[in-house]
PDB file of C-alpha atoms in Angstrom:
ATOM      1  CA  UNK A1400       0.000   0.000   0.000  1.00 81.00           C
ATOM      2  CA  UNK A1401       1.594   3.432  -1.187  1.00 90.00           C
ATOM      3  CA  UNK A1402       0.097   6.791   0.019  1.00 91.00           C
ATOM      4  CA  UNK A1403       0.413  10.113  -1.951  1.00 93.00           C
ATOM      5  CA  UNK A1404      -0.493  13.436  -1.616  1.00 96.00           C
ATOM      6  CA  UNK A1405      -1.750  15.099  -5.045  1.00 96.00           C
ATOM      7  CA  UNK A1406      -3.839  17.849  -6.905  1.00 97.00           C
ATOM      8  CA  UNK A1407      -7.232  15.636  -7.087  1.00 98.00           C
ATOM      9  CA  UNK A1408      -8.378  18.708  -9.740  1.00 98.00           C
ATOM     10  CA  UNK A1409      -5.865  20.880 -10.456  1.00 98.00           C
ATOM     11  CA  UNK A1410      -7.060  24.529 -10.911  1.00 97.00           C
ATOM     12  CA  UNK A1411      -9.557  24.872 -13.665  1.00 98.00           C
ATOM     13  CA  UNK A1412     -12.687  26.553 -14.219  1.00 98.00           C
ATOM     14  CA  UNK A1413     -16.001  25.100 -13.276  1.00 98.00           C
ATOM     15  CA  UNK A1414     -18.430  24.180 -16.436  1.00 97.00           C
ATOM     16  CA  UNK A1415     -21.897  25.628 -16.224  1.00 97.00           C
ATOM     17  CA  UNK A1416     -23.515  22.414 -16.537  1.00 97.00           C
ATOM     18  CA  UNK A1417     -22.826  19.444 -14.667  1.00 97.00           C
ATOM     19  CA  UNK A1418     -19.161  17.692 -15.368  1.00 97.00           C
ATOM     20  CA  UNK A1419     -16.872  15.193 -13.569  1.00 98.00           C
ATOM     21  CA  UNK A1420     -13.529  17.074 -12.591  1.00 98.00           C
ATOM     22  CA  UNK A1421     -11.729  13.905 -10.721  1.00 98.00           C
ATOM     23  CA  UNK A1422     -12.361  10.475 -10.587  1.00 98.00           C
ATOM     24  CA  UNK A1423     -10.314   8.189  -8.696  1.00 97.00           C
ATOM     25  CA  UNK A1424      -8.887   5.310 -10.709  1.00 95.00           C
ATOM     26  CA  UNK A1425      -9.296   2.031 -10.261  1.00 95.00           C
ATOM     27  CA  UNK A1426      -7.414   0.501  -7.029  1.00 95.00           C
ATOM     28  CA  UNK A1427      -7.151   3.895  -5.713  1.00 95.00           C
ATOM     29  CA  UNK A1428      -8.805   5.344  -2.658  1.00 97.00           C
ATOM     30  CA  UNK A1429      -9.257   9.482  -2.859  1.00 98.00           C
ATOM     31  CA  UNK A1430      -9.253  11.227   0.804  1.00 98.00           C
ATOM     32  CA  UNK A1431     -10.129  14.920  -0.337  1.00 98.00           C
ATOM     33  CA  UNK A1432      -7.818  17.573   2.112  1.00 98.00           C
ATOM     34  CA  UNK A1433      -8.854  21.007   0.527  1.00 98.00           C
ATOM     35  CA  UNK A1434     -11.396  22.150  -2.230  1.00 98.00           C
ATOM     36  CA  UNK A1435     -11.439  25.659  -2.649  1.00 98.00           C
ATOM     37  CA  UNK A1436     -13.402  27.792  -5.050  1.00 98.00           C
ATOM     38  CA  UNK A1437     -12.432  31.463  -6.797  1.00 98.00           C
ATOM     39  CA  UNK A1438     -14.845  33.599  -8.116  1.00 98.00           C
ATOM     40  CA  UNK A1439     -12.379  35.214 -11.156  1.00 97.00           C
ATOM     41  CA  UNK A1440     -15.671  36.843 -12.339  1.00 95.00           C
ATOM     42  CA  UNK A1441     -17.220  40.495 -12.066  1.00 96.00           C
ATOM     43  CA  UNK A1442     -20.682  39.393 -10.380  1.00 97.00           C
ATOM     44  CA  UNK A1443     -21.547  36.954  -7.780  1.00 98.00           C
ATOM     45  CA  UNK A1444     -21.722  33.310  -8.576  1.00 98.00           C
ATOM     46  CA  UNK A1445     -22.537  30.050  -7.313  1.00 98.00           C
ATOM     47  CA  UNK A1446     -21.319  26.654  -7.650  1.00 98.00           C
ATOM     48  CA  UNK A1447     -22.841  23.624  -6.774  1.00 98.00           C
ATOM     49  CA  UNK A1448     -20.567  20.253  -5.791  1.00 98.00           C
ATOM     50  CA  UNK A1449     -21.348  16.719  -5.892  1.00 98.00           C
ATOM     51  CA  UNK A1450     -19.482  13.279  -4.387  1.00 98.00           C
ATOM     52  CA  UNK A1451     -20.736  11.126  -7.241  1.00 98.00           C
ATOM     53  CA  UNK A1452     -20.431   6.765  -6.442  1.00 98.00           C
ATOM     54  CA  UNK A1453     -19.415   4.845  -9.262  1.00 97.00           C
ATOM     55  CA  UNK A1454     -22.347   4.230 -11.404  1.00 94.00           C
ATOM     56  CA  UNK A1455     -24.322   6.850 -10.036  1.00 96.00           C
ATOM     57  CA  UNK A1456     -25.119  10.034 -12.249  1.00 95.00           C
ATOM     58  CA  UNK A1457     -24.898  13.364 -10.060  1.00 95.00           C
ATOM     59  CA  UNK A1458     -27.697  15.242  -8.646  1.00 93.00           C
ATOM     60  CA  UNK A1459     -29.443  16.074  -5.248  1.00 94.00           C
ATOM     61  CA  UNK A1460     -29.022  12.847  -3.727  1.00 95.00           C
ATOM     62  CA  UNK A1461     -25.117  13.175  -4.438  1.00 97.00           C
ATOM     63  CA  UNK A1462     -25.029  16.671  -3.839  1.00 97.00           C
ATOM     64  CA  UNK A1463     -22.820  18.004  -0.762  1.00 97.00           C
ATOM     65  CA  UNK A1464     -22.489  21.516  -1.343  1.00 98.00           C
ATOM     66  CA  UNK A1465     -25.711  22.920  -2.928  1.00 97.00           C
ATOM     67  CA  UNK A1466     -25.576  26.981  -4.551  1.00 97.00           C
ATOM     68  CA  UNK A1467     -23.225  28.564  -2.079  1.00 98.00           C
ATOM     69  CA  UNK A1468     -22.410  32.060  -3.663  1.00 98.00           C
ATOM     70  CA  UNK A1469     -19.123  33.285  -3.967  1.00 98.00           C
ATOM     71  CA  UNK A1470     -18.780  36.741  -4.616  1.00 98.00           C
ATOM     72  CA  UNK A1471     -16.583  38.410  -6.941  1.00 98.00           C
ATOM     73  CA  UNK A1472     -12.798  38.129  -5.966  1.00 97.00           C
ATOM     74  CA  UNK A1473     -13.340  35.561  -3.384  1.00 98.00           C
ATOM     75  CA  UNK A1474     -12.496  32.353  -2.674  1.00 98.00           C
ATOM     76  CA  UNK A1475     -14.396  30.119  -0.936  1.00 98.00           C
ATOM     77  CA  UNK A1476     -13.338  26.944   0.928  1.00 98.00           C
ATOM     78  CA  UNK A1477     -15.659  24.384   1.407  1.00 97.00           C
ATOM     79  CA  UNK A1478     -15.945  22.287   4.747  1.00 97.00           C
ATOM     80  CA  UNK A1479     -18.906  20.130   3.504  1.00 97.00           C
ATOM     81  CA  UNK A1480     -16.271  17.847   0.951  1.00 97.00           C
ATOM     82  CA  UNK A1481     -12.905  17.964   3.188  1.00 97.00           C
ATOM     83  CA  UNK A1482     -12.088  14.428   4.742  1.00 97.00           C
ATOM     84  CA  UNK A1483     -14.320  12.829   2.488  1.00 98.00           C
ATOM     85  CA  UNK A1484     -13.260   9.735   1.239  1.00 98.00           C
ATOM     86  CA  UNK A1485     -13.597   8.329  -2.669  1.00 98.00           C
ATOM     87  CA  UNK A1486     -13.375   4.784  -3.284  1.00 97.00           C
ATOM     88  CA  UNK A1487     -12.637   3.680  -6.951  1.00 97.00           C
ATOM     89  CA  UNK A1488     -14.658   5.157  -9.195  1.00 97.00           C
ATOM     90  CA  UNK A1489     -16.593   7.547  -7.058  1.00 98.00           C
ATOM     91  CA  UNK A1490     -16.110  11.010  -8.665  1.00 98.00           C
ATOM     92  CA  UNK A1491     -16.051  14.777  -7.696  1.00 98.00           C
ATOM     93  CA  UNK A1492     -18.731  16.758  -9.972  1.00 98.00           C
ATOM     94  CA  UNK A1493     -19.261  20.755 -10.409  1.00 98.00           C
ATOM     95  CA  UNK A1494     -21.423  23.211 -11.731  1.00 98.00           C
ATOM     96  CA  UNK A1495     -21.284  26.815 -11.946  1.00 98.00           C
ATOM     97  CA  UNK A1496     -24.338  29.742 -11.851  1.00 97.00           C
ATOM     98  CA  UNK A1497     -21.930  30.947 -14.869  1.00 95.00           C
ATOM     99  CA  UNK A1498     -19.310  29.336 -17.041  1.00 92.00           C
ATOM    100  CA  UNK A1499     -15.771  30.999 -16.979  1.00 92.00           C
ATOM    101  CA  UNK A1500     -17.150  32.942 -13.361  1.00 96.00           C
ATOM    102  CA  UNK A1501     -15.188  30.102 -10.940  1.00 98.00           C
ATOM    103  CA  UNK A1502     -11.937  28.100 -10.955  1.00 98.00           C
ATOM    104  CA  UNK A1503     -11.817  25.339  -8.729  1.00 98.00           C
ATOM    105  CA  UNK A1504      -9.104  23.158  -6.893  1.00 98.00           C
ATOM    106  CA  UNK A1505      -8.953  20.392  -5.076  1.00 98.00           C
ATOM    107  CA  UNK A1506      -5.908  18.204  -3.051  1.00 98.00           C
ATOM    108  CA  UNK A1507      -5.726  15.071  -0.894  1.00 98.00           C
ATOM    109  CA  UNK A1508      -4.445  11.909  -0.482  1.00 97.00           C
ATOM    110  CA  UNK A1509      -4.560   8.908  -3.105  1.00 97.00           C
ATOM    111  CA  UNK A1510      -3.694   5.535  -1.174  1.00 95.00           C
ATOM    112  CA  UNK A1511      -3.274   2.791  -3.767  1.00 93.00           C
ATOM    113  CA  UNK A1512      -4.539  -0.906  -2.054  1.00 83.00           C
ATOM    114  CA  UNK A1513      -2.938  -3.573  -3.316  1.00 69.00           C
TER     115      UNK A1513
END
């Protein structure tokens, strides 16, 4: 068993519909550590987040952060995904008020089972 700390999504912006940003690979476990959320925009914005299982399509039941605003300049750091943990194939989903308005980031740990 190897344990790594890594950029789960590296900064990029959130789509305005509904996308997968990180999904953890097969024989990987995902602990999420930080998830933070910029609004680059020039109006408040929201984002929605969602801890997807494998198989599973995202929406309210798999929501965990649901329209926080973020207004413009700030970045936001969520509590609701931190310590979270993804088993393989369980994914990380976003969606933004506005597309191009928020970047998002995310690190943790990846712990590979053998």
């Amino acid at each position: 068993m190897s344990v790594q700390p890594v950029a789960l999504i590296p900064a990029q912006s959130v789509p305005g519909a509904i996308a997968a940003l990180y999904t953890a690979p097969a024989g990987v476990i995902a602990r999420i550590d930080s998830l933070g959320v910029c609004n680059v925009g020039t109006v408040p914005a929201s984002v929605t987040l969602y801890l997807v299982p494998s198989g599973a399509a995202a929406g309210p039941a798999a929501a965990t952060t649901f329209g926080q605003t973020i207004l413009p300049g700030q970045t936001w750091n969520s509590p609701n995904e931190i310590g979270r943990v993804l088993q393989p194939g369980d994914a990380i989903a976003a969606q933004a008020s506005a597309s191009g308005a928020l970047t998002i980031s995310a690190g943790g740990l990846l712990v590979t089972v053998s």
